[in-house]
PDB file of C-alpha atoms in Angstrom:
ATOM      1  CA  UNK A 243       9.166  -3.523 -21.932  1.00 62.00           C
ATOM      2  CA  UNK A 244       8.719  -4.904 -18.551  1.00 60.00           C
ATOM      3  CA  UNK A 245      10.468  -1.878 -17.181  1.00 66.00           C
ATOM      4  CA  UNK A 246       8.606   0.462 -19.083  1.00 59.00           C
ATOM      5  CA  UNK A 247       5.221  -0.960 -17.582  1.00 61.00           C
ATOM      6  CA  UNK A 248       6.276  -0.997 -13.883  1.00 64.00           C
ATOM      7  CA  UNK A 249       7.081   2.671 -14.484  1.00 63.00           C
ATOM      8  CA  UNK A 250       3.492   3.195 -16.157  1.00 57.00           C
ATOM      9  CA  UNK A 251       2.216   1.588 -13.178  1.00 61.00           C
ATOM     10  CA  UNK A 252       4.094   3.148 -10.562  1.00 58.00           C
ATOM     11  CA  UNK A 253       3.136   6.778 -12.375  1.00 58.00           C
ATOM     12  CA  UNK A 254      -0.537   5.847 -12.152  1.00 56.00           C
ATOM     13  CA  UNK A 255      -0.086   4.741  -8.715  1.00 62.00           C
ATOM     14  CA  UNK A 256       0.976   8.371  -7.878  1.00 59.00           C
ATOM     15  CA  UNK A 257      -1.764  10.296 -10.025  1.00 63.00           C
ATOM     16  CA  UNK A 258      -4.363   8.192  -7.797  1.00 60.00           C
ATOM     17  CA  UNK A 259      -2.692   8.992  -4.661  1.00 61.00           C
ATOM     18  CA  UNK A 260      -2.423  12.782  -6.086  1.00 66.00           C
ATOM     19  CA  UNK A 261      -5.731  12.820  -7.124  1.00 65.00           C
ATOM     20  CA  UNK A 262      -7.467  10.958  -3.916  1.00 66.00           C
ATOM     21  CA  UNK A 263      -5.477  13.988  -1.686  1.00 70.00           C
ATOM     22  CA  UNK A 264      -7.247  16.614  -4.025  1.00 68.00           C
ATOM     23  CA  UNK A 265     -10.687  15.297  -3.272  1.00 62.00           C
ATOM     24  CA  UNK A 266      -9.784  15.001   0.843  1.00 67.00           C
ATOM     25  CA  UNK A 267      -9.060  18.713   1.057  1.00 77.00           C
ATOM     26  CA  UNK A 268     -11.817  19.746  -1.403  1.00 74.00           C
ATOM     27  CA  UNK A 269     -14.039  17.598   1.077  1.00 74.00           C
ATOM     28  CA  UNK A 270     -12.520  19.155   4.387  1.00 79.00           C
ATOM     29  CA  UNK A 271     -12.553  22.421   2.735  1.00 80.00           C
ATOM     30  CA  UNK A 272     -16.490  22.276   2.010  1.00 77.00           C
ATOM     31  CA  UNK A 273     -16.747  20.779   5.955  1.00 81.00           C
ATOM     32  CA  UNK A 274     -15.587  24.070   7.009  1.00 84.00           C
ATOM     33  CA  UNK A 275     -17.871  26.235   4.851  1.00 83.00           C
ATOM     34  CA  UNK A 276     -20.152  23.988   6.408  1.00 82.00           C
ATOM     35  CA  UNK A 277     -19.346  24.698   9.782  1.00 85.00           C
ATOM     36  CA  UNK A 278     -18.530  28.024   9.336  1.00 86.00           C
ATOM     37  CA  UNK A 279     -22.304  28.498   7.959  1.00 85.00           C
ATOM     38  CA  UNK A 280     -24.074  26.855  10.890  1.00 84.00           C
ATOM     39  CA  UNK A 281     -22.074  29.112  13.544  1.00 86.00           C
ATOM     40  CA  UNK A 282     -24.017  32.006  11.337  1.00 86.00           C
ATOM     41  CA  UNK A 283     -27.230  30.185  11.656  1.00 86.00           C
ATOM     42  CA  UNK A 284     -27.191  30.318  15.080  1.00 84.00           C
ATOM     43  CA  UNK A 285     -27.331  34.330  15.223  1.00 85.00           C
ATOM     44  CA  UNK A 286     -30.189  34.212  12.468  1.00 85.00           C
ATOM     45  CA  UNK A 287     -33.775  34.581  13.668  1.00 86.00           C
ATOM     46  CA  UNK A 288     -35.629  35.004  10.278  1.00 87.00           C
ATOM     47  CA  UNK A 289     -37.242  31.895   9.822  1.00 84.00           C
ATOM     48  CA  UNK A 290     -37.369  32.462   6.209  1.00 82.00           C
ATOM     49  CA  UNK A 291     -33.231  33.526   6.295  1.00 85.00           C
ATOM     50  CA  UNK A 292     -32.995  30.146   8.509  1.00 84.00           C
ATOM     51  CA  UNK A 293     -34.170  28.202   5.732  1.00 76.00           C
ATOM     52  CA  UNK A 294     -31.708  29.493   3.156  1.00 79.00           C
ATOM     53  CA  UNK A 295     -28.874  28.893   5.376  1.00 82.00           C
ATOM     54  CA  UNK A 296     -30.514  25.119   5.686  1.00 80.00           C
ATOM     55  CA  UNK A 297     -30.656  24.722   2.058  1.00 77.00           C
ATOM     56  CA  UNK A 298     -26.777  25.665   1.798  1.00 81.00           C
ATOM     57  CA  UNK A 299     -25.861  23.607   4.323  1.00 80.00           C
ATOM     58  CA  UNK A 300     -27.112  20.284   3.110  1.00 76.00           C
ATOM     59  CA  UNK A 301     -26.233  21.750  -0.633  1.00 76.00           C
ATOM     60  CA  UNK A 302     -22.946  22.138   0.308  1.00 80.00           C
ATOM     61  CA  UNK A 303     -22.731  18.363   2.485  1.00 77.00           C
ATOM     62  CA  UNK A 304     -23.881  16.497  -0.500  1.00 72.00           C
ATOM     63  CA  UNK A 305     -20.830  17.994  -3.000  1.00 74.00           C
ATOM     64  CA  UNK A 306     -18.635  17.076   0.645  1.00 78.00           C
ATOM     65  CA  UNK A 307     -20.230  13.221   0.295  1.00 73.00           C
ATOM     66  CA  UNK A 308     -19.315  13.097  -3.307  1.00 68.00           C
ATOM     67  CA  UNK A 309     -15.635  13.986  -2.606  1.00 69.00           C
ATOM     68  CA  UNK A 310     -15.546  11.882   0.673  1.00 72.00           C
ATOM     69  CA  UNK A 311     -16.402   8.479  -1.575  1.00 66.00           C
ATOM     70  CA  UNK A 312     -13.955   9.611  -4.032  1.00 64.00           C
ATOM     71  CA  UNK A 313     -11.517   9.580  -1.486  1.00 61.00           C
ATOM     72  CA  UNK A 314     -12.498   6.100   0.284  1.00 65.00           C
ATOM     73  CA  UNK A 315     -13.243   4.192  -3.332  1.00 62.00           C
ATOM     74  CA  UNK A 316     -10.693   2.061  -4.857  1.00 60.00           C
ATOM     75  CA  UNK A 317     -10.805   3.215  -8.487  1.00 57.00           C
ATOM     76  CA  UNK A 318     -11.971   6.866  -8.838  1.00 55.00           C
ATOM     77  CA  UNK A 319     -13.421   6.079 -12.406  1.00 58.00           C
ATOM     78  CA  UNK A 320     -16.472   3.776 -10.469  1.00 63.00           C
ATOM     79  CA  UNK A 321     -18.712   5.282  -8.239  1.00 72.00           C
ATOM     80  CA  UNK A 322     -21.838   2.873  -6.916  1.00 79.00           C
ATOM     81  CA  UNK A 323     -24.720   4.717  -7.125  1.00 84.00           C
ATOM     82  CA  UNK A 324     -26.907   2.910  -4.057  1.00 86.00           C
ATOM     83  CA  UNK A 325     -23.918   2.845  -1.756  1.00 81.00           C
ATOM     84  CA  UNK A 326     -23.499   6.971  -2.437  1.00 79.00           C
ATOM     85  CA  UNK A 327     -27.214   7.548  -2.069  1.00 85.00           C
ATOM     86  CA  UNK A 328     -27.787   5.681   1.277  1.00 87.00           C
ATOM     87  CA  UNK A 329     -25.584   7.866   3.323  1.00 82.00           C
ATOM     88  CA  UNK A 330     -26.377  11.486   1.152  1.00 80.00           C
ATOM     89  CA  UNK A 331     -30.612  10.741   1.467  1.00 87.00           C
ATOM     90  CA  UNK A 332     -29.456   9.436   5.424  1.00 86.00           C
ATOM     91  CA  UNK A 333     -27.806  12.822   5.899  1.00 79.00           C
ATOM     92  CA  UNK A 334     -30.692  14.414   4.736  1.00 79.00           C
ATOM     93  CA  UNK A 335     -33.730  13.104   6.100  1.00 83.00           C
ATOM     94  CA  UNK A 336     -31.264  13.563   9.693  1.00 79.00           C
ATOM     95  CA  UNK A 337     -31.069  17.472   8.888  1.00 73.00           C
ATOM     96  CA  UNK A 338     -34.594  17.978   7.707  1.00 72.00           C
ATOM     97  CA  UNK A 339     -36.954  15.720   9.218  1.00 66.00           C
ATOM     98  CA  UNK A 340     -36.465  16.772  13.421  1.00 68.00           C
ATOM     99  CA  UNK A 341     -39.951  15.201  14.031  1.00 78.00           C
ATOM    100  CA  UNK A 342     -40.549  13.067  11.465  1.00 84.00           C
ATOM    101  CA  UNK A 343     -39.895   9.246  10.518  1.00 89.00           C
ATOM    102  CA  UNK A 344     -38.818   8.418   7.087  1.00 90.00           C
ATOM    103  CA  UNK A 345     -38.157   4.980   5.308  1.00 93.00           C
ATOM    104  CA  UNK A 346     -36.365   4.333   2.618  1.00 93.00           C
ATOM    105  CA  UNK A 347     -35.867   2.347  -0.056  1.00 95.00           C
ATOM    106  CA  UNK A 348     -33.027   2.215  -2.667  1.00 94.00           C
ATOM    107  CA  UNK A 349     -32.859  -0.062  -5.689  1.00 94.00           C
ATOM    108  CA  UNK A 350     -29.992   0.829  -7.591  1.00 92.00           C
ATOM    109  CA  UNK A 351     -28.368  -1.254 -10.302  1.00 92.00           C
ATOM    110  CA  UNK A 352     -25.888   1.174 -11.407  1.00 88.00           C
ATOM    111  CA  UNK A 353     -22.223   0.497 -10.452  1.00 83.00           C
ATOM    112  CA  UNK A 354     -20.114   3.099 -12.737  1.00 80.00           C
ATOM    113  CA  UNK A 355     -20.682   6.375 -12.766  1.00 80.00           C
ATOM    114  CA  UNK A 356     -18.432   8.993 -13.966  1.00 78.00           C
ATOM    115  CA  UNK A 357     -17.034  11.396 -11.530  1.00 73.00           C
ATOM    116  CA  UNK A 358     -18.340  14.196 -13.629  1.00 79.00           C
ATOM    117  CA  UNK A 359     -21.658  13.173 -13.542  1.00 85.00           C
ATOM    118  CA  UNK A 360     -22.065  12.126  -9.326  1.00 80.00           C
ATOM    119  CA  UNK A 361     -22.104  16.518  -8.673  1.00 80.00           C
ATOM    120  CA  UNK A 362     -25.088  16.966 -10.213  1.00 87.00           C
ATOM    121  CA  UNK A 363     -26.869  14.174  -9.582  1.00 88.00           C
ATOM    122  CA  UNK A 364     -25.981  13.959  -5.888  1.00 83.00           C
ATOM    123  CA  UNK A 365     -27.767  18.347  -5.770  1.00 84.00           C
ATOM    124  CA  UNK A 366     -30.325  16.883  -7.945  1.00 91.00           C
ATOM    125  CA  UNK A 367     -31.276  14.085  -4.851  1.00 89.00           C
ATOM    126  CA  UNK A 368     -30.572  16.475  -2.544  1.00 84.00           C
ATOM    127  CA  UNK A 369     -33.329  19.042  -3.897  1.00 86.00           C
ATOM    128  CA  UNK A 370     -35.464  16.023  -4.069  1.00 91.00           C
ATOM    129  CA  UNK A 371     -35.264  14.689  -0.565  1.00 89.00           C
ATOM    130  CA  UNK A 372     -36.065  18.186   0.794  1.00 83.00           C
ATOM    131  CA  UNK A 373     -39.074  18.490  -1.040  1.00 84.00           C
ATOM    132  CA  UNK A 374     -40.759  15.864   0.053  1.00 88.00           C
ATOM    133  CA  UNK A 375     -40.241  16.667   3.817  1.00 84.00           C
ATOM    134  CA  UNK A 376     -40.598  20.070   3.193  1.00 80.00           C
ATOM    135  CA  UNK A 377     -43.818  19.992   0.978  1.00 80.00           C
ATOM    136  CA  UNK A 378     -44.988  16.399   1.078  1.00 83.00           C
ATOM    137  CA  UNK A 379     -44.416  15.600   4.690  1.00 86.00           C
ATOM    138  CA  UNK A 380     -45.118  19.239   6.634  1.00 79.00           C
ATOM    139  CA  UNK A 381     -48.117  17.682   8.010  1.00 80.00           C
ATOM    140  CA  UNK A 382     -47.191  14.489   8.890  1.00 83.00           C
ATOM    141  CA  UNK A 383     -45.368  12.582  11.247  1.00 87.00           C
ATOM    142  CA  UNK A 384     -43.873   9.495   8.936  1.00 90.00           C
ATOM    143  CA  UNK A 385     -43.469   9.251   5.309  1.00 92.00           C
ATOM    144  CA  UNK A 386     -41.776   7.126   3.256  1.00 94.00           C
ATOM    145  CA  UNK A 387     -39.272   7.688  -0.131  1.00 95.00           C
ATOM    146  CA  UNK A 388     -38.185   4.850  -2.809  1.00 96.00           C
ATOM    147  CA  UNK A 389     -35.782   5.175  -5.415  1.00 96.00           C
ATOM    148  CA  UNK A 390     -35.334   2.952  -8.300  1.00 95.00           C
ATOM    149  CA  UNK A 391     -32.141   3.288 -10.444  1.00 94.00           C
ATOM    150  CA  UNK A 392     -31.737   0.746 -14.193  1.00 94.00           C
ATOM    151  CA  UNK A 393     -29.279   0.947 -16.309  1.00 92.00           C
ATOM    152  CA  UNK A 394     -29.992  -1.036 -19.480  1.00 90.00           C
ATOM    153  CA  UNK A 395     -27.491  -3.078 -21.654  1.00 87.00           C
ATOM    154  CA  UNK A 396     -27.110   0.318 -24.003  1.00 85.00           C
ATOM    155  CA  UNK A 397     -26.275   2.530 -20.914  1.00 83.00           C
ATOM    156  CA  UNK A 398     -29.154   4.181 -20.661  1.00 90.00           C
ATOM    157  CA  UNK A 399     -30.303   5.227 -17.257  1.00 93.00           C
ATOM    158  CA  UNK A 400     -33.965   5.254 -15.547  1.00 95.00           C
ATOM    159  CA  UNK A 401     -34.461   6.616 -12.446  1.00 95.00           C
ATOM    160  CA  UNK A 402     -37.975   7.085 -10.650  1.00 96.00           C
ATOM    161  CA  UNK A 403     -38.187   8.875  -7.163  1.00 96.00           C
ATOM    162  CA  UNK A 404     -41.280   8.587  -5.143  1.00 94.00           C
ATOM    163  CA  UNK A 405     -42.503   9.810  -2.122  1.00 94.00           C
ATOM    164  CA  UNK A 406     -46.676   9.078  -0.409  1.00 93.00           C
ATOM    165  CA  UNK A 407     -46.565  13.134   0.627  1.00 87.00           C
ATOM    166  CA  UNK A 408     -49.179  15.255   0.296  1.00 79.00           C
ATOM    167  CA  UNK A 409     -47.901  17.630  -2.287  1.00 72.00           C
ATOM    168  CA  UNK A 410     -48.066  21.098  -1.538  1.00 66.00           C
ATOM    169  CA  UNK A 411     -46.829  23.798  -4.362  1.00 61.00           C
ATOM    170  CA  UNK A 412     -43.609  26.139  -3.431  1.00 57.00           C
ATOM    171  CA  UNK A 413     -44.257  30.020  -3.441  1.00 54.00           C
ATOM    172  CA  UNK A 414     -42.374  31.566  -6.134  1.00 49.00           C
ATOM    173  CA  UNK A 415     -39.472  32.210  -3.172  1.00 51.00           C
ATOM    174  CA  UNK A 416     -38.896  29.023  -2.586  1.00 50.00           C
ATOM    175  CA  UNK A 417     -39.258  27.222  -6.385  1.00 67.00           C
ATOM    176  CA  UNK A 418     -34.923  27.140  -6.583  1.00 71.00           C
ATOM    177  CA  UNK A 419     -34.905  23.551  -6.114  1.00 76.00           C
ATOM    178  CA  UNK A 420     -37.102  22.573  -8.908  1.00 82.00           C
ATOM    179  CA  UNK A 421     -35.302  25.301 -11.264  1.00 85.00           C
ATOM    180  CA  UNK A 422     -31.752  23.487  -9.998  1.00 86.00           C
ATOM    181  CA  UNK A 423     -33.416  19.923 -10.555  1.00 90.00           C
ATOM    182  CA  UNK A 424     -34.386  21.066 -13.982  1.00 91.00           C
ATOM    183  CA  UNK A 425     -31.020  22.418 -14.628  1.00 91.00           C
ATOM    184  CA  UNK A 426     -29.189  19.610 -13.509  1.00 90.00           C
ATOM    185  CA  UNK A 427     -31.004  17.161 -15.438  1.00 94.00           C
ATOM    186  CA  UNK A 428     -30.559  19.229 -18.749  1.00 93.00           C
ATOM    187  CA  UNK A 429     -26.853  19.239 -17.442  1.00 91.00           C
ATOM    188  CA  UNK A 430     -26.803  15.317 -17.522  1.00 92.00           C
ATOM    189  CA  UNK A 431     -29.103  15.216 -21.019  1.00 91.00           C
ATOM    190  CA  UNK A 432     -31.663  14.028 -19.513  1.00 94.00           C
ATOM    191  CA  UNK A 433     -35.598  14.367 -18.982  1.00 95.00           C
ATOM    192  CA  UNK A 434     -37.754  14.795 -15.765  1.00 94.00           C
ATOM    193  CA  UNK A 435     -41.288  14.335 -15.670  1.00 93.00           C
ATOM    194  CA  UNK A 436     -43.255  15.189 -12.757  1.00 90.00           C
ATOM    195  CA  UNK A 437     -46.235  13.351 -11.460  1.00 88.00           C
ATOM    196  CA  UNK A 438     -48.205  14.654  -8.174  1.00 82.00           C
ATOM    197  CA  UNK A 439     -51.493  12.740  -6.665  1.00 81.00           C
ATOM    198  CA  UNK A 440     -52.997  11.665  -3.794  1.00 77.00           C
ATOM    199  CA  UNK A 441     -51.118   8.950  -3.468  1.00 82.00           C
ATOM    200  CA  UNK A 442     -47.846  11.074  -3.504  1.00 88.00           C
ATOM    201  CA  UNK A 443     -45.364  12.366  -5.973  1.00 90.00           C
ATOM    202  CA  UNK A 444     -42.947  10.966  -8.560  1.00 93.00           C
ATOM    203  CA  UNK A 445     -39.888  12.236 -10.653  1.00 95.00           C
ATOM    204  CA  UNK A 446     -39.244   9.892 -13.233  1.00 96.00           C
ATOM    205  CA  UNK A 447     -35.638  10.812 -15.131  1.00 96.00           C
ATOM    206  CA  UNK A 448     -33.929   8.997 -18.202  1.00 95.00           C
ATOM    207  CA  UNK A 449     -30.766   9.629 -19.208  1.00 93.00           C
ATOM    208  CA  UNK A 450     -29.703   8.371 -22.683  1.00 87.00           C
ATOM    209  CA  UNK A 451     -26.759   7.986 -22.243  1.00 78.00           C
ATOM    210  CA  UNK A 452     -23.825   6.285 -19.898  1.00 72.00           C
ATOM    211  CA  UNK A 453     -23.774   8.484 -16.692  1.00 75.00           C
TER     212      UNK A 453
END
């Protein structure tokens, strides 16, 4: 018995080790798309082309994040929430924001998430974040995001995102993100509703179930 359970342990040993390599060449594999799609967005002049190529850059960093903590976390069945968002929303507002100032805030209680679920809910901040610099901040020279994350004692999951931007409506050319945050929500079960004032704008998403 006690021989059979060293070998259990030594075989999940491996499978972590197997599976922890998987997710460090997925993530160096997405760096070089990455790279290999700013070299090209050098050559491009189109400002609206330059934008694309922006979008599928930072599209294309957060799935590299995700696969990055994978590989750095102890147990690949727990994923903090807060500690995955600080660096992603970081990353972002760096990329975006060349003239602005952004704070942030990040309230997150949820420490297990399943590595299914992280993909779409790391494009789902990702669509978010460049929203609000691209059409709550474009005026503006600071601005300021929160995000508050509860899980309750059933599992269900609240999120609210917030920004104080000045909301300005996408043309129909550039309306992919809030199809893809749509999508992605559906994806995870959940609900969005939108909320746009003066005073700024607000997702607010519940999940039902464990994430």
């Amino acid at each position: 018995f006690v021989e059979a359970n060293i070998e259990l342990s030594k075989s999940n040993e491996e499978k972590t080790v197997m599976l922890k390599e998987i997710h460090h060449r997925v993530k160096n594999n997405l760096q070089v798309i990455t790279s290999m799609l700013r070299l090209q967005l050098h050559d491009v002049h189109d400002e609206t082309t330059k934008h694309h190529f922006t979008d599928s850059i930072n599209r294309d960093s957060a799935m590299a994040t995700i696969h990055e903590k994978m590989y750095d976390t102890d147990s690949l069945t727990v994923i903090d929430l807060e500690s995955y968002l600080e660096p992603l929303v970081s990353d972002l507002i760096y990329s975006y924001a060349v003239n602005l100032i952004v704070e942030t805030s990040i309230n997150s209680n949820v420490k297990r998430i399943e590595p299914k679920s992280i993909v779409p809910i790391a494009l789902i901040f990702n669509e978010l974040v460049s929203n609000s610099i691209e059409h709550g901040f474009s005026d503006r020279v600071t601005g300021k995001i929160e995000i508050q994350a509860q899980q309750d004692e059933k599992g269900a999951t609240t999120v609210v995102y917030r920004d104080n931007g000045e909301w300005k409506a996408p043309s129909r050319e550039s309306s992919l993100g809030l199809e893809l945050i749509e999508s992605f929500t559906e994806q995870l079960d959940g609900t969005c509703e939108q909320n746009h004032s003066v005073a700024g704008t607000e997702y607010i998403f519940v999940f039902n179930k464990l994430l």
